[in-house]
Tab-separated table of C-alpha atoms in Angstrom:
chain	number	residue	atom	x	y	z
A	1	UNK	CA	-14.630	12.038	12.337
A	2	UNK	CA	-13.289	8.675	13.340
A	3	UNK	CA	-13.637	5.346	11.664
A	4	UNK	CA	-15.599	3.915	14.573
A	5	UNK	CA	-18.324	6.532	14.193
A	6	UNK	CA	-19.840	4.136	11.677
A	7	UNK	CA	-23.590	3.771	11.470
A	8	UNK	CA	-24.308	0.100	12.073
A	9	UNK	CA	-27.934	0.543	11.096
A	10	UNK	CA	-27.355	1.047	7.387
A	11	UNK	CA	-29.296	-2.127	6.695
A	12	UNK	CA	-32.353	-0.159	7.743
A	13	UNK	CA	-31.347	2.606	5.357
A	14	UNK	CA	-31.088	0.124	2.496
A	15	UNK	CA	-34.521	-1.219	3.342
A	16	UNK	CA	-36.016	2.240	3.270
A	17	UNK	CA	-34.523	2.698	-0.166
A	18	UNK	CA	-36.330	-0.367	-1.428
A	19	UNK	CA	-33.219	-2.510	-1.630
A	20	UNK	CA	-31.354	0.217	-3.444
A	21	UNK	CA	-32.542	-0.340	-6.998
A	22	UNK	CA	-35.989	1.234	-7.164
A	23	UNK	CA	-36.765	4.492	-8.943
A	24	UNK	CA	-33.767	4.361	-11.264
A	25	UNK	CA	-33.498	6.870	-14.094
A	26	UNK	CA	-31.019	7.633	-16.836
A	27	UNK	CA	-27.412	8.380	-15.837
A	28	UNK	CA	-25.849	11.820	-15.994
A	29	UNK	CA	-24.502	12.509	-19.446
A	30	UNK	CA	-20.818	13.348	-19.189
A	31	UNK	CA	-18.471	14.118	-22.060
A	32	UNK	CA	-15.098	14.531	-20.402
A	33	UNK	CA	-13.787	16.427	-23.442
A	34	UNK	CA	-16.487	19.105	-23.187
A	35	UNK	CA	-16.305	21.848	-20.578
A	36	UNK	CA	-20.014	22.536	-21.001
A	37	UNK	CA	-20.865	18.892	-20.367
A	38	UNK	CA	-18.664	18.794	-17.270
A	39	UNK	CA	-20.250	21.982	-15.940
A	40	UNK	CA	-23.734	20.585	-16.531
A	41	UNK	CA	-22.895	17.379	-14.661
A	42	UNK	CA	-21.422	19.369	-11.777
A	43	UNK	CA	-24.492	21.593	-11.720
A	44	UNK	CA	-26.778	18.580	-11.391
A	45	UNK	CA	-24.744	17.146	-8.517
A	46	UNK	CA	-24.589	20.536	-6.763
A	47	UNK	CA	-28.349	20.999	-7.077
A	48	UNK	CA	-29.075	17.551	-5.669
A	49	UNK	CA	-26.646	18.171	-2.800
A	50	UNK	CA	-28.263	21.469	-1.927
A	51	UNK	CA	-31.696	19.874	-1.772
A	52	UNK	CA	-30.671	18.617	1.653
A	53	UNK	CA	-29.344	21.946	2.950
A	54	UNK	CA	-31.841	23.887	5.040
A	55	UNK	CA	-29.610	26.632	6.427
A	56	UNK	CA	-30.909	29.181	3.928
A	57	UNK	CA	-34.538	28.605	4.889
A	58	UNK	CA	-36.538	30.831	7.211
A	59	UNK	CA	-36.140	29.770	10.820
A	60	UNK	CA	-33.166	27.493	10.143
A	61	UNK	CA	-29.514	27.948	11.148
A	62	UNK	CA	-27.123	29.014	8.362
A	63	UNK	CA	-24.113	26.766	7.918
A	64	UNK	CA	-25.722	23.628	9.349
A	65	UNK	CA	-27.004	20.466	7.706
A	66	UNK	CA	-29.953	18.537	9.137
A	67	UNK	CA	-29.449	15.312	11.068
A	68	UNK	CA	-27.712	12.902	10.735
A	69	UNK	CA	-24.923	15.075	9.319
A	70	UNK	CA	-22.218	16.514	11.541
A	71	UNK	CA	-21.121	20.134	11.726
A	72	UNK	CA	-17.818	19.593	9.928
A	73	UNK	CA	-19.516	18.228	6.824
A	74	UNK	CA	-21.497	21.422	6.357
A	75	UNK	CA	-18.247	23.368	6.320
A	76	UNK	CA	-16.748	20.927	3.829
A	77	UNK	CA	-19.844	21.234	1.639
A	78	UNK	CA	-19.535	25.032	1.551
A	79	UNK	CA	-15.909	24.602	0.519
A	80	UNK	CA	-16.923	22.392	-2.380
A	81	UNK	CA	-19.357	25.101	-3.488
A	82	UNK	CA	-16.476	27.592	-3.523
A	83	UNK	CA	-14.646	25.206	-5.842
A	84	UNK	CA	-17.845	24.889	-7.887
A	85	UNK	CA	-17.991	28.642	-8.376
A	86	UNK	CA	-14.302	28.850	-9.259
A	87	UNK	CA	-14.282	25.939	-11.695
A	88	UNK	CA	-17.630	26.470	-13.427
A	89	UNK	CA	-18.243	30.205	-13.094
A	90	UNK	CA	-21.703	29.606	-11.618
A	91	UNK	CA	-22.231	32.003	-8.702
A	92	UNK	CA	-25.728	30.758	-7.796
A	93	UNK	CA	-24.684	29.573	-4.343
A	94	UNK	CA	-22.192	32.297	-3.408
A	95	UNK	CA	-24.464	34.234	-1.067
A	96	UNK	CA	-25.506	31.037	0.712
A	97	UNK	CA	-21.846	30.073	1.116
A	98	UNK	CA	-20.809	33.412	2.603
A	99	UNK	CA	-23.780	33.451	4.947
A	100	UNK	CA	-23.141	29.887	6.124
A	101	UNK	CA	-19.435	30.397	6.791
A	102	UNK	CA	-19.823	33.656	8.664
A	103	UNK	CA	-22.647	32.322	10.813
A	104	UNK	CA	-20.409	29.518	12.126
A	105	UNK	CA	-17.265	31.479	13.005
A	106	UNK	CA	-18.012	31.572	16.741
A	107	UNK	CA	-17.436	34.309	19.295
A	108	UNK	CA	-13.665	34.343	18.737
A	109	UNK	CA	-13.828	34.181	14.928
A	110	UNK	CA	-12.045	30.818	14.892
A	111	UNK	CA	-14.773	28.295	14.019
A	112	UNK	CA	-15.502	27.292	17.597
A	113	UNK	CA	-19.218	28.028	17.985
A	114	UNK	CA	-20.282	27.047	21.479
A	115	UNK	CA	-23.368	25.173	20.310
A	116	UNK	CA	-21.064	22.664	18.539
A	117	UNK	CA	-19.006	21.697	21.583
A	118	UNK	CA	-20.194	18.083	21.536
A	119	UNK	CA	-19.051	17.665	17.917
A	120	UNK	CA	-15.998	19.902	17.789
A	121	UNK	CA	-12.681	18.108	17.350
A	122	UNK	CA	-9.472	19.471	15.875
A	123	UNK	CA	-10.313	17.790	12.590
A	124	UNK	CA	-13.795	19.326	12.495
A	125	UNK	CA	-12.399	22.790	13.116
A	126	UNK	CA	-9.700	22.458	10.489
A	127	UNK	CA	-12.185	21.546	7.772
A	128	UNK	CA	-13.841	24.917	8.246
A	129	UNK	CA	-10.378	26.466	8.042
A	130	UNK	CA	-9.851	24.636	4.739
A	131	UNK	CA	-13.011	26.273	3.438
A	132	UNK	CA	-11.774	29.697	4.524
A	133	UNK	CA	-8.436	29.026	2.803
A	134	UNK	CA	-10.279	27.916	-0.333
A	135	UNK	CA	-12.023	31.275	-0.363
A	136	UNK	CA	-8.748	33.170	0.068
A	137	UNK	CA	-6.775	31.118	-2.459
A	138	UNK	CA	-9.454	31.062	-5.152
A	139	UNK	CA	-10.393	34.745	-4.930
A	140	UNK	CA	-13.906	34.127	-3.641
A	141	UNK	CA	-15.724	37.449	-3.071
A	142	UNK	CA	-14.587	38.951	0.217
A	143	UNK	CA	-17.118	39.323	3.037
A	144	UNK	CA	-18.175	42.750	4.314
A	145	UNK	CA	-15.453	44.533	6.270
A	146	UNK	CA	-17.491	44.071	9.438
A	147	UNK	CA	-16.976	40.301	9.181
A	148	UNK	CA	-13.703	38.393	9.639
A	149	UNK	CA	-11.733	37.890	6.438
A	150	UNK	CA	-11.228	34.459	4.915
A	151	UNK	CA	-7.502	34.475	5.611
A	152	UNK	CA	-7.884	35.631	9.214
A	153	UNK	CA	-10.320	32.791	9.912
A	154	UNK	CA	-7.772	30.233	8.736
A	155	UNK	CA	-5.014	31.934	10.723
A	156	UNK	CA	-7.197	31.874	13.838
A	157	UNK	CA	-7.651	28.119	13.584
A	158	UNK	CA	-3.921	27.632	13.116
A	159	UNK	CA	-3.198	29.740	16.200
A	160	UNK	CA	-5.746	27.792	18.235
A	161	UNK	CA	-4.292	24.460	17.238
A	162	UNK	CA	-0.665	25.418	17.835
A	163	UNK	CA	-1.604	25.821	21.496
A	164	UNK	CA	-2.937	22.254	21.527
A	165	UNK	CA	0.278	20.620	20.301
A	166	UNK	CA	0.704	17.854	22.852
A	167	UNK	CA	4.227	16.860	23.890
A	168	UNK	CA	3.148	15.091	27.070
A	169	UNK	CA	2.821	11.827	25.132
A	170	UNK	CA	4.116	10.566	21.792
A	171	UNK	CA	6.534	13.463	21.444
A	172	UNK	CA	3.959	15.760	19.890
A	173	UNK	CA	0.900	15.732	17.718
A	174	UNK	CA	-2.681	16.914	18.111
A	175	UNK	CA	-5.342	14.989	19.933
A	176	UNK	CA	-8.477	14.172	17.984
A	177	UNK	CA	-10.707	15.937	20.487
A	178	UNK	CA	-10.384	19.438	21.900
A	179	UNK	CA	-12.367	18.891	25.073
A	180	UNK	CA	-11.512	16.107	27.535
A	181	UNK	CA	-15.157	15.224	28.113
A	182	UNK	CA	-15.540	14.047	24.513
A	183	UNK	CA	-14.718	10.438	23.662
A	184	UNK	CA	-11.483	10.217	21.711
A	185	UNK	CA	-9.480	12.712	23.741
A	186	UNK	CA	-6.523	10.293	23.888
A	187	UNK	CA	-6.634	9.493	20.182
A	188	UNK	CA	-4.239	11.246	17.809
A	189	UNK	CA	-5.873	10.740	14.462
A	190	UNK	CA	-4.394	11.313	11.067
A	191	UNK	CA	-6.938	13.771	9.753
A	192	UNK	CA	-6.460	16.149	12.699
A	193	UNK	CA	-2.675	16.097	12.337
A	194	UNK	CA	-2.673	15.874	8.550
A	195	UNK	CA	-5.207	18.691	8.506
A	196	UNK	CA	-2.992	20.884	10.675
A	197	UNK	CA	-0.050	20.034	8.414
A	198	UNK	CA	-2.003	20.974	5.315
A	199	UNK	CA	-3.287	24.206	6.861
A	200	UNK	CA	0.215	25.248	7.897
A	201	UNK	CA	1.551	24.484	4.418
A	202	UNK	CA	-1.195	26.488	2.746
A	203	UNK	CA	-0.694	29.448	5.053
A	204	UNK	CA	3.049	29.312	4.379
A	205	UNK	CA	2.501	29.452	0.634
A	206	UNK	CA	-0.186	32.139	0.786
A	207	UNK	CA	1.537	34.483	3.232
A	208	UNK	CA	5.209	33.657	2.686
A	209	UNK	CA	5.629	33.428	6.473
A	210	UNK	CA	8.331	30.896	7.384
A	211	UNK	CA	6.763	30.178	10.785
A	212	UNK	CA	3.914	28.356	9.084
A	213	UNK	CA	6.390	26.379	6.975
A	214	UNK	CA	8.324	25.397	10.092
A	215	UNK	CA	5.167	24.048	11.684
A	216	UNK	CA	4.316	22.151	8.502
A	217	UNK	CA	7.758	20.523	8.565
A	218	UNK	CA	7.479	19.753	12.267
A	219	UNK	CA	4.046	18.186	11.882
A	220	UNK	CA	5.008	16.031	8.911
A	221	UNK	CA	8.118	14.840	10.744
A	222	UNK	CA	6.003	13.904	13.762
A	223	UNK	CA	3.509	11.972	11.616
A	224	UNK	CA	6.361	10.159	9.884
A	225	UNK	CA	7.840	9.229	13.272
A	226	UNK	CA	4.675	7.389	14.300
A	227	UNK	CA	3.077	4.187	12.964
A	228	UNK	CA	0.488	6.353	11.188
A	229	UNK	CA	2.716	6.630	8.103
A	230	UNK	CA	4.071	3.291	6.931
A	231	UNK	CA	7.351	2.846	5.070
A	232	UNK	CA	5.449	2.202	1.818
A	233	UNK	CA	3.514	5.464	2.283
A	234	UNK	CA	0.295	3.752	3.328
A	235	UNK	CA	-1.495	6.077	5.727
A	236	UNK	CA	-3.411	4.623	8.678
A	237	UNK	CA	-6.243	6.239	10.609
A	238	UNK	CA	-4.439	7.205	13.809
A	239	UNK	CA	-2.650	6.241	16.982
A	240	UNK	CA	-3.249	6.548	20.723
A	241	UNK	CA	-1.388	8.346	23.452
A	242	UNK	CA	-2.498	5.637	25.896
A	243	UNK	CA	0.338	3.429	24.610
A	244	UNK	CA	2.592	6.354	23.677
A	245	UNK	CA	1.608	6.000	20.008
A	246	UNK	CA	3.332	2.637	19.650
A	247	UNK	CA	0.669	1.212	17.331
A	248	UNK	CA	-1.763	2.353	14.669
A	249	UNK	CA	-5.422	1.802	13.894
A	250	UNK	CA	-4.886	0.084	10.557
A	251	UNK	CA	-7.841	1.402	8.618
A	252	UNK	CA	-7.285	3.667	5.663
A	253	UNK	CA	-9.443	6.458	4.326
A	254	UNK	CA	-8.996	8.609	1.244
A	255	UNK	CA	-9.118	11.919	3.072
A	256	UNK	CA	-6.369	10.943	5.518
A	257	UNK	CA	-4.018	10.367	2.609
A	258	UNK	CA	-5.341	13.460	0.862
A	259	UNK	CA	-4.344	15.779	3.694
A	260	UNK	CA	-0.745	14.606	3.384
A	261	UNK	CA	-0.628	14.641	-0.419
A	262	UNK	CA	-1.936	18.189	-0.650
A	263	UNK	CA	0.208	19.389	2.247
A	264	UNK	CA	3.315	18.018	0.568
A	265	UNK	CA	2.255	19.584	-2.732
A	266	UNK	CA	1.866	22.997	-1.120
A	267	UNK	CA	5.259	22.659	0.545
A	268	UNK	CA	6.865	21.464	-2.688
A	269	UNK	CA	5.488	24.536	-4.434
A	270	UNK	CA	6.358	26.893	-1.581
A	271	UNK	CA	9.961	25.652	-1.517
A	272	UNK	CA	10.185	25.918	-5.313
A	273	UNK	CA	10.681	22.235	-5.911
A	274	UNK	CA	12.584	21.057	-2.843
A	275	UNK	CA	13.579	17.444	-3.508
A	276	UNK	CA	12.652	16.236	-0.017
A	277	UNK	CA	9.091	17.372	-0.449
A	278	UNK	CA	9.118	15.995	-3.980
A	279	UNK	CA	10.154	12.560	-2.745
A	280	UNK	CA	7.465	12.561	-0.087
A	281	UNK	CA	4.836	13.695	-2.560
A	282	UNK	CA	5.839	11.085	-5.115
A	283	UNK	CA	5.656	8.294	-2.554
A	284	UNK	CA	2.228	9.328	-1.303
A	285	UNK	CA	0.766	9.804	-4.785
A	286	UNK	CA	2.221	6.779	-6.515
A	287	UNK	CA	2.314	4.266	-3.676
A	288	UNK	CA	-0.023	5.479	-0.964
A	289	UNK	CA	-2.990	6.073	-3.256
A	290	UNK	CA	-2.895	2.696	-5.020
A	291	UNK	CA	-5.291	1.025	-2.591
A	292	UNK	CA	-8.031	3.548	-3.374
A	293	UNK	CA	-8.312	2.953	-7.114
A	294	UNK	CA	-10.085	-0.147	-8.392
A	295	UNK	CA	-11.315	-1.609	-11.647
A	296	UNK	CA	-14.887	-1.513	-12.873
A	297	UNK	CA	-17.009	-4.385	-11.656
A	298	UNK	CA	-19.743	-3.720	-14.203
A	299	UNK	CA	-23.212	-5.042	-13.378
A	300	UNK	CA	-21.828	-7.094	-10.553
A	301	UNK	CA	-23.619	-8.514	-7.568
A	302	UNK	CA	-23.431	-5.849	-4.839
A	303	UNK	CA	-21.830	-8.393	-2.514
A	304	UNK	CA	-18.753	-8.628	-4.708
A	305	UNK	CA	-15.691	-6.440	-4.348
A	306	UNK	CA	-14.153	-4.537	-7.208
A	307	UNK	CA	-10.865	-5.844	-8.626
A	308	UNK	CA	-7.877	-3.811	-7.365
A	309	UNK	CA	-5.280	-1.883	-9.364
A	310	UNK	CA	-7.646	0.211	-11.441
A	311	UNK	CA	-8.474	3.855	-12.110
A	312	UNK	CA	-11.808	4.284	-10.298
A	313	UNK	CA	-11.744	5.887	-6.867
A	314	UNK	CA	-13.282	3.892	-4.035
A	315	UNK	CA	-13.646	4.320	-0.284
A	316	UNK	CA	-12.684	0.697	0.142
A	317	UNK	CA	-12.933	0.589	3.928
A	318	UNK	CA	-16.691	1.057	3.925
A	319	UNK	CA	-17.877	0.497	0.334
A	320	UNK	CA	-16.645	-3.072	-0.006
A	321	UNK	CA	-18.410	-4.724	2.945
A	322	UNK	CA	-21.941	-5.995	2.409
A	323	UNK	CA	-24.014	-4.321	3.587
A	324	UNK	CA	-21.954	-1.176	3.181
A	325	UNK	CA	-20.779	0.259	6.483
A	326	UNK	CA	-20.273	3.909	5.497
A	327	UNK	CA	-21.613	6.302	8.114
A	328	UNK	CA	-23.010	9.762	7.247
A	329	UNK	CA	-19.479	11.240	7.191
A	330	UNK	CA	-17.603	8.781	5.052
A	331	UNK	CA	-19.343	9.042	1.655
A	332	UNK	CA	-17.964	12.598	1.440
A	333	UNK	CA	-14.321	11.619	1.882
A	334	UNK	CA	-13.773	11.089	-1.856
A	335	UNK	CA	-14.872	14.686	-2.449
A	336	UNK	CA	-11.897	16.000	-0.508
A	337	UNK	CA	-9.483	13.438	-1.913
A	338	UNK	CA	-10.502	14.377	-5.444
A	339	UNK	CA	-10.090	18.073	-4.815
A	340	UNK	CA	-6.701	17.677	-3.179
A	341	UNK	CA	-5.437	15.439	-5.967
A	342	UNK	CA	-6.594	18.010	-8.510
A	343	UNK	CA	-4.847	20.956	-6.862
A	344	UNK	CA	-1.721	18.821	-6.537
A	345	UNK	CA	-1.507	18.724	-10.343
A	346	UNK	CA	-1.309	22.522	-10.307
A	347	UNK	CA	1.263	22.791	-7.547
A	348	UNK	CA	3.415	19.923	-8.831
A	349	UNK	CA	2.529	19.487	-12.535
A	350	UNK	CA	4.642	16.331	-12.872
A	351	UNK	CA	1.941	14.495	-10.917
A	352	UNK	CA	-0.733	15.168	-13.555
A	353	UNK	CA	0.019	12.137	-15.807
A	354	UNK	CA	-0.701	9.864	-12.845
A	355	UNK	CA	-3.594	11.772	-11.291
A	356	UNK	CA	-5.694	13.052	-14.198
A	357	UNK	CA	-6.482	9.647	-15.788
A	358	UNK	CA	-7.763	8.517	-12.392
A	359	UNK	CA	-9.919	11.592	-11.909
A	360	UNK	CA	-11.281	11.205	-15.435
A	361	UNK	CA	-12.102	7.502	-15.092
A	362	UNK	CA	-13.666	8.135	-11.695
A	363	UNK	CA	-15.853	10.930	-13.083
A	364	UNK	CA	-17.050	8.749	-15.937
A	365	UNK	CA	-17.853	5.933	-13.530
A	366	UNK	CA	-19.593	8.248	-11.074
A	367	UNK	CA	-21.822	9.668	-13.807
A	368	UNK	CA	-23.062	6.174	-14.603
A	369	UNK	CA	-23.981	5.753	-10.902
A	370	UNK	CA	-26.059	8.936	-10.865
A	371	UNK	CA	-29.381	7.326	-11.724
A	372	UNK	CA	-31.045	7.350	-8.309
A	373	UNK	CA	-34.601	8.422	-7.532
A	374	UNK	CA	-35.114	9.279	-11.216
A	375	UNK	CA	-33.431	12.630	-10.451
A	376	UNK	CA	-29.786	11.711	-11.060
A	377	UNK	CA	-29.014	11.124	-7.392
A	378	UNK	CA	-25.506	9.680	-7.180
A	379	UNK	CA	-24.476	6.557	-5.297
A	380	UNK	CA	-21.263	5.455	-3.604
A	381	UNK	CA	-19.862	2.504	-5.514
A	382	UNK	CA	-18.617	4.161	-8.668
A	383	UNK	CA	-17.082	0.879	-9.766
A	384	UNK	CA	-20.585	-0.521	-10.330
A	385	UNK	CA	-22.493	0.496	-13.433
A	386	UNK	CA	-25.795	0.346	-11.584
A	387	UNK	CA	-26.893	2.665	-8.797
A	388	UNK	CA	-26.149	1.092	-5.421
A	389	UNK	CA	-29.205	2.592	-3.743
A	390	UNK	CA	-27.498	5.142	-1.514
A	391	UNK	CA	-27.780	8.907	-1.755
A	392	UNK	CA	-27.182	11.884	0.502
A	393	UNK	CA	-24.971	14.907	1.013
A	394	UNK	CA	-21.701	12.970	0.916
A	395	UNK	CA	-22.581	11.001	-2.205
A	396	UNK	CA	-23.583	14.140	-4.102
A	397	UNK	CA	-20.568	16.077	-2.796
A	398	UNK	CA	-18.152	13.421	-3.983
A	399	UNK	CA	-19.756	13.299	-7.419
A	400	UNK	CA	-19.712	17.095	-7.608
A	401	UNK	CA	-16.032	17.192	-6.740
A	402	UNK	CA	-14.982	14.529	-9.197
A	403	UNK	CA	-16.955	16.152	-12.025
A	404	UNK	CA	-15.854	19.742	-11.514
A	405	UNK	CA	-12.193	18.916	-10.944
A	406	UNK	CA	-11.942	17.719	-14.546
A	407	UNK	CA	-11.778	21.459	-15.250
A	408	UNK	CA	-8.677	21.958	-13.113
A	409	UNK	CA	-6.388	22.271	-16.134
A	410	UNK	CA	-8.451	25.223	-17.391
A	411	UNK	CA	-8.068	27.429	-14.307
A	412	UNK	CA	-5.213	29.172	-12.537
A	413	UNK	CA	-3.430	27.728	-9.527
A	414	UNK	CA	-4.355	29.029	-6.057
A	415	UNK	CA	-3.225	32.610	-5.579
A	416	UNK	CA	-0.977	33.986	-2.845
A	417	UNK	CA	-0.935	37.302	-1.024
A	418	UNK	CA	1.917	38.397	-3.286
A	419	UNK	CA	0.321	37.173	-6.500
A	420	UNK	CA	-3.347	37.975	-6.830
A	421	UNK	CA	-4.706	37.357	-3.345
A	422	UNK	CA	-7.015	40.006	-1.878
A	423	UNK	CA	-7.999	38.496	1.476
A	424	UNK	CA	-6.356	40.479	4.264
A	425	UNK	CA	-4.957	38.432	7.129
A	426	UNK	CA	-4.521	38.814	10.857
A	427	UNK	CA	-1.560	36.794	12.149
A	428	UNK	CA	-2.754	37.339	15.726
A	429	UNK	CA	-6.265	36.011	15.156
A	430	UNK	CA	-7.584	33.256	17.402
A	431	UNK	CA	-5.164	31.636	19.771
A	432	UNK	CA	-7.716	31.432	22.584
A	433	UNK	CA	-9.372	28.179	21.629
A	434	UNK	CA	-8.204	26.283	24.706
A	435	UNK	CA	-9.505	29.031	26.966
A	436	UNK	CA	-13.075	28.819	25.725
A	437	UNK	CA	-14.429	26.517	28.397
A	438	UNK	CA	-18.012	25.416	27.763
A	439	UNK	CA	-20.646	25.728	30.446
A	440	UNK	CA	-21.678	22.741	32.531
A	441	UNK	CA	-24.840	22.555	30.477
A	442	UNK	CA	-22.851	22.289	27.287
A	443	UNK	CA	-20.525	19.713	28.820
A	444	UNK	CA	-23.528	17.485	29.333
A	445	UNK	CA	-23.923	17.419	25.577
A	446	UNK	CA	-20.714	15.394	25.135
A	447	UNK	CA	-20.605	13.380	21.914
A	448	UNK	CA	-22.735	10.259	22.122
A	449	UNK	CA	-22.110	8.950	18.627
A	450	UNK	CA	-18.763	7.309	18.039
A	451	UNK	CA	-15.973	6.188	20.313
A	452	UNK	CA	-12.506	7.572	20.523
A	453	UNK	CA	-9.832	5.131	21.546
A	454	UNK	CA	-8.327	2.237	19.694
A	455	UNK	CA	-10.161	-0.373	21.707
A	456	UNK	CA	-13.587	1.279	21.551
A	457	UNK	CA	-16.441	-0.366	19.721
A	458	UNK	CA	-18.410	2.051	17.555
A	459	UNK	CA	-22.136	1.562	17.820
A	460	UNK	CA	-24.990	3.820	16.852
A	461	UNK	CA	-27.250	4.977	19.641
A	462	UNK	CA	-30.987	4.536	19.383
A	463	UNK	CA	-31.413	8.263	18.942
A	464	UNK	CA	-29.044	8.381	15.994
A	465	UNK	CA	-30.844	5.475	14.356
A	466	UNK	CA	-34.139	7.288	14.642
A	467	UNK	CA	-32.610	10.418	13.153
A	468	UNK	CA	-31.116	8.523	10.223
A	469	UNK	CA	-34.439	6.837	9.479
A	470	UNK	CA	-36.294	10.122	9.756
A	471	UNK	CA	-33.815	11.958	7.554
A	472	UNK	CA	-33.906	9.231	4.927
A	473	UNK	CA	-37.689	9.144	4.892
A	474	UNK	CA	-37.741	12.918	4.506
A	475	UNK	CA	-35.394	12.723	1.528
A	476	UNK	CA	-37.575	10.091	-0.144
A	477	UNK	CA	-40.869	11.873	0.346
């Protein structure tokens, strides 16, 4: 997951969609004051998202999405379905979620399946850990005792990643990639480090173990010591050990910021209102997030950008260019940002007056975009009142998240082991991630899509283009 993994062939995708404005139906009806209306909207988005998932079909692999989607996004999708169950009470997808998670745990029960070596970075692994933590914190039904528990899966990932903390350059931090044969091994990206920070913070709060809190503090301090985190709380994409992390890749994404906001919120709650964490959280929420909320552009020409300083969430780095440059990963980023903003209002209630109006306005705008293919498929540019012609797992996931998180004020905050949690942990789980060396055959599968250092130019290979076209055609027919 790196900004230069962008699919440069999205013009072809737009062409396949008939310019983006064919087969338009009525928007999703959303009354933000009605829980039933919100649940219905979320149900529609969840159903459309799951149309793409094949892991529950005979002969397919549980926990995987078809091409062109990466492994991490399947784990993130299953996490959103855990939220869906918790917020709406609809358990329709629970068995699929449990099956998918457990099938991808890998031989060491730490989300390192060997068949994902070419796509497995620290950020990819931690997103599956987030899903396991979601299950533990939200009281999702526990798996059979023969399978690893939700909490132990998250602990295993933490223990793996602690071993990868790299002090040989930049004074610390995690590399983007786990394996040196994958492009990006010298890149220390924000989502890998912010993800580790968030995971440590969540484990600290859930278990009460100070070791996790110490690592959360250490990781945040390292991020703040690099150009990744600007003085005004803008969060950049990452930095490189090739120049000892002296510069930053100055592209911003919602989920990068979201990892830090939610991590700070968990630490603020864990420390019972520590002012240092409160100051950090306030800066990230009030200042850092401003770039991601825009005004409505109405029935504007798709080539125009939305006016800034609004209430509608936007992935500005890839939604604003014409044609849009979002790759298969990036349309899902708002899903995670929305979820993490919502849980922040529970962990630090003083943030709600700022956050909830933005989630509400974004949900209303997203519903108006969900007119695609005459089946309420949702698009990307929520600031437009006409469907922008794009649909897929990420688009539906983001709409699902923004709809269902309007219910956040009606549910309890995430539980802890001491207060309501039932998932049994294993503090010694994992910790062998660096010792799982892939075979030479697997090493030949090194990632071919996306580059990994600051100077790399991200281009889509011919194979990936074919897969995107094929996947899009399949979705249309």
